[in-house]
Tab-separated table of C-alpha atoms in Angstrom:
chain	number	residue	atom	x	y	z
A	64	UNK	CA	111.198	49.889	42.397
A	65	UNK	CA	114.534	51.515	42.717
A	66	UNK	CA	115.754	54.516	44.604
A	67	UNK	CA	115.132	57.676	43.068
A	68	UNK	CA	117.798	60.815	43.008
A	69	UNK	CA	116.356	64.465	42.193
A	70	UNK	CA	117.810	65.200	38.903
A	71	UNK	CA	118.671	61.409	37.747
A	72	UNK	CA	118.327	59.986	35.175
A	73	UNK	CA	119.850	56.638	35.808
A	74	UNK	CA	117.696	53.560	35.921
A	75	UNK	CA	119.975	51.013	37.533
A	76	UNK	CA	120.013	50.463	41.272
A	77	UNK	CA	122.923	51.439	43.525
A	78	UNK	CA	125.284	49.113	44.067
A	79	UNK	CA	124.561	46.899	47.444
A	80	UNK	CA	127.459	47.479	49.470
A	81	UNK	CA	128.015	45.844	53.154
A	82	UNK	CA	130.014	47.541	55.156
A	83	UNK	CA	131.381	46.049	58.609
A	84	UNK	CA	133.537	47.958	61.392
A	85	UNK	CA	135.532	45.528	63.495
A	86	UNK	CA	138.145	46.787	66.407
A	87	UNK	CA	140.613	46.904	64.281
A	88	UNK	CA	139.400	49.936	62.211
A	89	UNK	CA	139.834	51.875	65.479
A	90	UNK	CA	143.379	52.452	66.323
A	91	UNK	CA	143.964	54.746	68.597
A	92	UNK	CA	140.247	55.088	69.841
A	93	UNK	CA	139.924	55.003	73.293
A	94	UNK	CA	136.577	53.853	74.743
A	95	UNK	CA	133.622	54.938	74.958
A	96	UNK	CA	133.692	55.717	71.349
A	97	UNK	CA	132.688	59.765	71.167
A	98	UNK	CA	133.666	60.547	67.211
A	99	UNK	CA	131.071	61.924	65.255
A	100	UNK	CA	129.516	59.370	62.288
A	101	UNK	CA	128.001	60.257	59.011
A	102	UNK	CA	125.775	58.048	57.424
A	103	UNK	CA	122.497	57.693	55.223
A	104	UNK	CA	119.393	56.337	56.478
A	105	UNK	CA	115.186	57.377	55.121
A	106	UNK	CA	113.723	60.072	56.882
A	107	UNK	CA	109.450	60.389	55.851
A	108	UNK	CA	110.120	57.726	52.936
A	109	UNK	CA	113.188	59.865	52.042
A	110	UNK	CA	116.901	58.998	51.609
A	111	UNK	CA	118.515	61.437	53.177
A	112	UNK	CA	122.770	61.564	52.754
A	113	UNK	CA	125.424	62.779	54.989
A	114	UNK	CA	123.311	62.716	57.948
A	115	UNK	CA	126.065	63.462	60.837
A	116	UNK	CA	125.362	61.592	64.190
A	117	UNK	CA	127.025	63.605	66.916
A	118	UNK	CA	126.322	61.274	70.513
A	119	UNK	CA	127.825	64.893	71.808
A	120	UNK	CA	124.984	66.899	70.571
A	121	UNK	CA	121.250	67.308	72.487
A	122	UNK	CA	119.572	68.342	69.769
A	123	UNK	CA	118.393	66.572	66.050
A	124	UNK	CA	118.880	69.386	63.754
A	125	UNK	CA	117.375	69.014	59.646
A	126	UNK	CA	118.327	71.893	57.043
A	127	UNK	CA	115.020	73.290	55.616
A	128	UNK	CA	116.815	72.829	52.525
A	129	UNK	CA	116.300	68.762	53.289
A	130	UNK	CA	113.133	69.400	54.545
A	131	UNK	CA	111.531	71.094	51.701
A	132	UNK	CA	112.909	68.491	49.735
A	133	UNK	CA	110.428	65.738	51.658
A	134	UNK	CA	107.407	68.014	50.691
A	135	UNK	CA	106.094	67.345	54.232
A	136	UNK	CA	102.984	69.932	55.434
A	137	UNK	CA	103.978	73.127	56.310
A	138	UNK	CA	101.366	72.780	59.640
A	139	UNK	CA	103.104	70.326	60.934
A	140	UNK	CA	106.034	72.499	61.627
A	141	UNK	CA	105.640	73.782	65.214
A	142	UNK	CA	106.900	77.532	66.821
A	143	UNK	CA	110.209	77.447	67.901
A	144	UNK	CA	111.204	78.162	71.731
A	145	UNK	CA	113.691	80.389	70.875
A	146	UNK	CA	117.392	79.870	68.910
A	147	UNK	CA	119.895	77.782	68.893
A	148	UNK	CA	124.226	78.420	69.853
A	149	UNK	CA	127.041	76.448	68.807
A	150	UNK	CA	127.473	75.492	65.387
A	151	UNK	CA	129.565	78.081	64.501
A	152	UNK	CA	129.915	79.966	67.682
A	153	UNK	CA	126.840	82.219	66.575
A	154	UNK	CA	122.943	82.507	67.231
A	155	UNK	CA	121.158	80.300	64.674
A	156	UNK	CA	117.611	81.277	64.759
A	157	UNK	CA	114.933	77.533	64.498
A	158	UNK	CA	112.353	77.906	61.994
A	159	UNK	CA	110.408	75.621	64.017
A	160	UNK	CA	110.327	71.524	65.489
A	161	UNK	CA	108.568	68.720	63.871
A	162	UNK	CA	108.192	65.163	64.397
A	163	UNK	CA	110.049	63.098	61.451
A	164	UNK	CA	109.794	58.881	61.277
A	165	UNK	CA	113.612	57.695	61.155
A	166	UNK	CA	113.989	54.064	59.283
A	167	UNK	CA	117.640	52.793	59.828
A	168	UNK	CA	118.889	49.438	58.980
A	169	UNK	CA	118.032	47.582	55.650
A	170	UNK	CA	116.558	44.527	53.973
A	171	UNK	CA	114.935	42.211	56.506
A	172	UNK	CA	116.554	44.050	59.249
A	173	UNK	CA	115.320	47.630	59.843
A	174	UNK	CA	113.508	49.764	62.863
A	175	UNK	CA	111.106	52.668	62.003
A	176	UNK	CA	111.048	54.996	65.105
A	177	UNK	CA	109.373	58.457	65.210
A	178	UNK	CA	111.471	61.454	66.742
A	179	UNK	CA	109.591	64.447	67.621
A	180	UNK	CA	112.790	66.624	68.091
A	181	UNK	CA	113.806	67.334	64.814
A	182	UNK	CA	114.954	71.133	64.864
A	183	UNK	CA	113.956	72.981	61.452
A	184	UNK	CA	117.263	75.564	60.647
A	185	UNK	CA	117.553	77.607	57.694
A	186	UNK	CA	121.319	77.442	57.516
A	187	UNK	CA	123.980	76.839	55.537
A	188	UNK	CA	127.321	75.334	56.907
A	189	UNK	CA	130.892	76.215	54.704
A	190	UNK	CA	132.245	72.968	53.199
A	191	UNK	CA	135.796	72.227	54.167
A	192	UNK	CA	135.712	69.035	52.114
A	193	UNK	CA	134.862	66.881	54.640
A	194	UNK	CA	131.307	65.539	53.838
A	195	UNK	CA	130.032	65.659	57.508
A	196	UNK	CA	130.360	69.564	56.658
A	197	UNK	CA	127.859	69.602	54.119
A	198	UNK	CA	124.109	69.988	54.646
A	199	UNK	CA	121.434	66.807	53.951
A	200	UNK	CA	120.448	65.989	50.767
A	201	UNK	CA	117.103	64.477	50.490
A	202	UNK	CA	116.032	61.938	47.795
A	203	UNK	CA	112.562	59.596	47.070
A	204	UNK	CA	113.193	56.264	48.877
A	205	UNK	CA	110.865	53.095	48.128
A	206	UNK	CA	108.163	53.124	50.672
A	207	UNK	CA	108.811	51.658	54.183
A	208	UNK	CA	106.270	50.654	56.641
A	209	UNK	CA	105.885	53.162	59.279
């Protein structure tokens, strides 16, 4: 079965690409390593792109855009404690938490985990051309065991 994109209507598979960080692709870089990362991983038995990994954040944070996109249950959204500051120095008001299962890795080596913290925000953020400043996209992924 191959990966599915909303609106494709290729039938070919991605390409496989590895891709392999060594020292050397960090001049400059001082450790510990505290730049943000942006990768794609399945979220609920979705792939879900430019997913930006901030180690200096304390909270997971999904787009309801992303999230509608999975077509999970509305009841398993929980209330919200109250909003969230920082993202663009204003009040972002959570639509609610909810417990995702995260699969990252690939092939024979992969780890499904289930995080509880996922914070539900109906936001936009501007696009400055650099693609951690875009909001998730979600797409069908081939079925993982969780």
């Amino acid at each position: 079965m191959y990966r599915r994109s909303v609106g494709s209507t290729s039938q070919s598979p991605p390409p496989e690409e590895k891709i392999t960080f060594s020292r050397e692709d960090l001049p400059g870089h001082e450790d510990p390593f505290c730049d943000a990362l942006v990768i794609q991983t399945a979220i609920q038995d979705f792939t879900v792109s430019r997913i930006l990994v901030d180690n200096g954040s304390l909270v997971n944070v999904i787009f309801k855009k992303a999230f509608d996109a999975m077509k999970v249950e509305a009841r398993r959204v929980l209330a919200s404690d109250g909003p969230l500051f920082g993202f663009s120095g204003e009040r972002k008001e959570v639509e609610g938490g909810v417990g995702l299962h995260v699969t990252l890795g690939g092939g024979g080596s992969h780890a499904t985990a289930s995080l509880s913290s996922w914070m539900l925000l109906e936001a936009t953020v501007p696009s400055s051309g650099d693609p951690s400043s875009v909001p998730s996209a979600a797409s069908p992924h081939p079925s993982t065991s969780v």
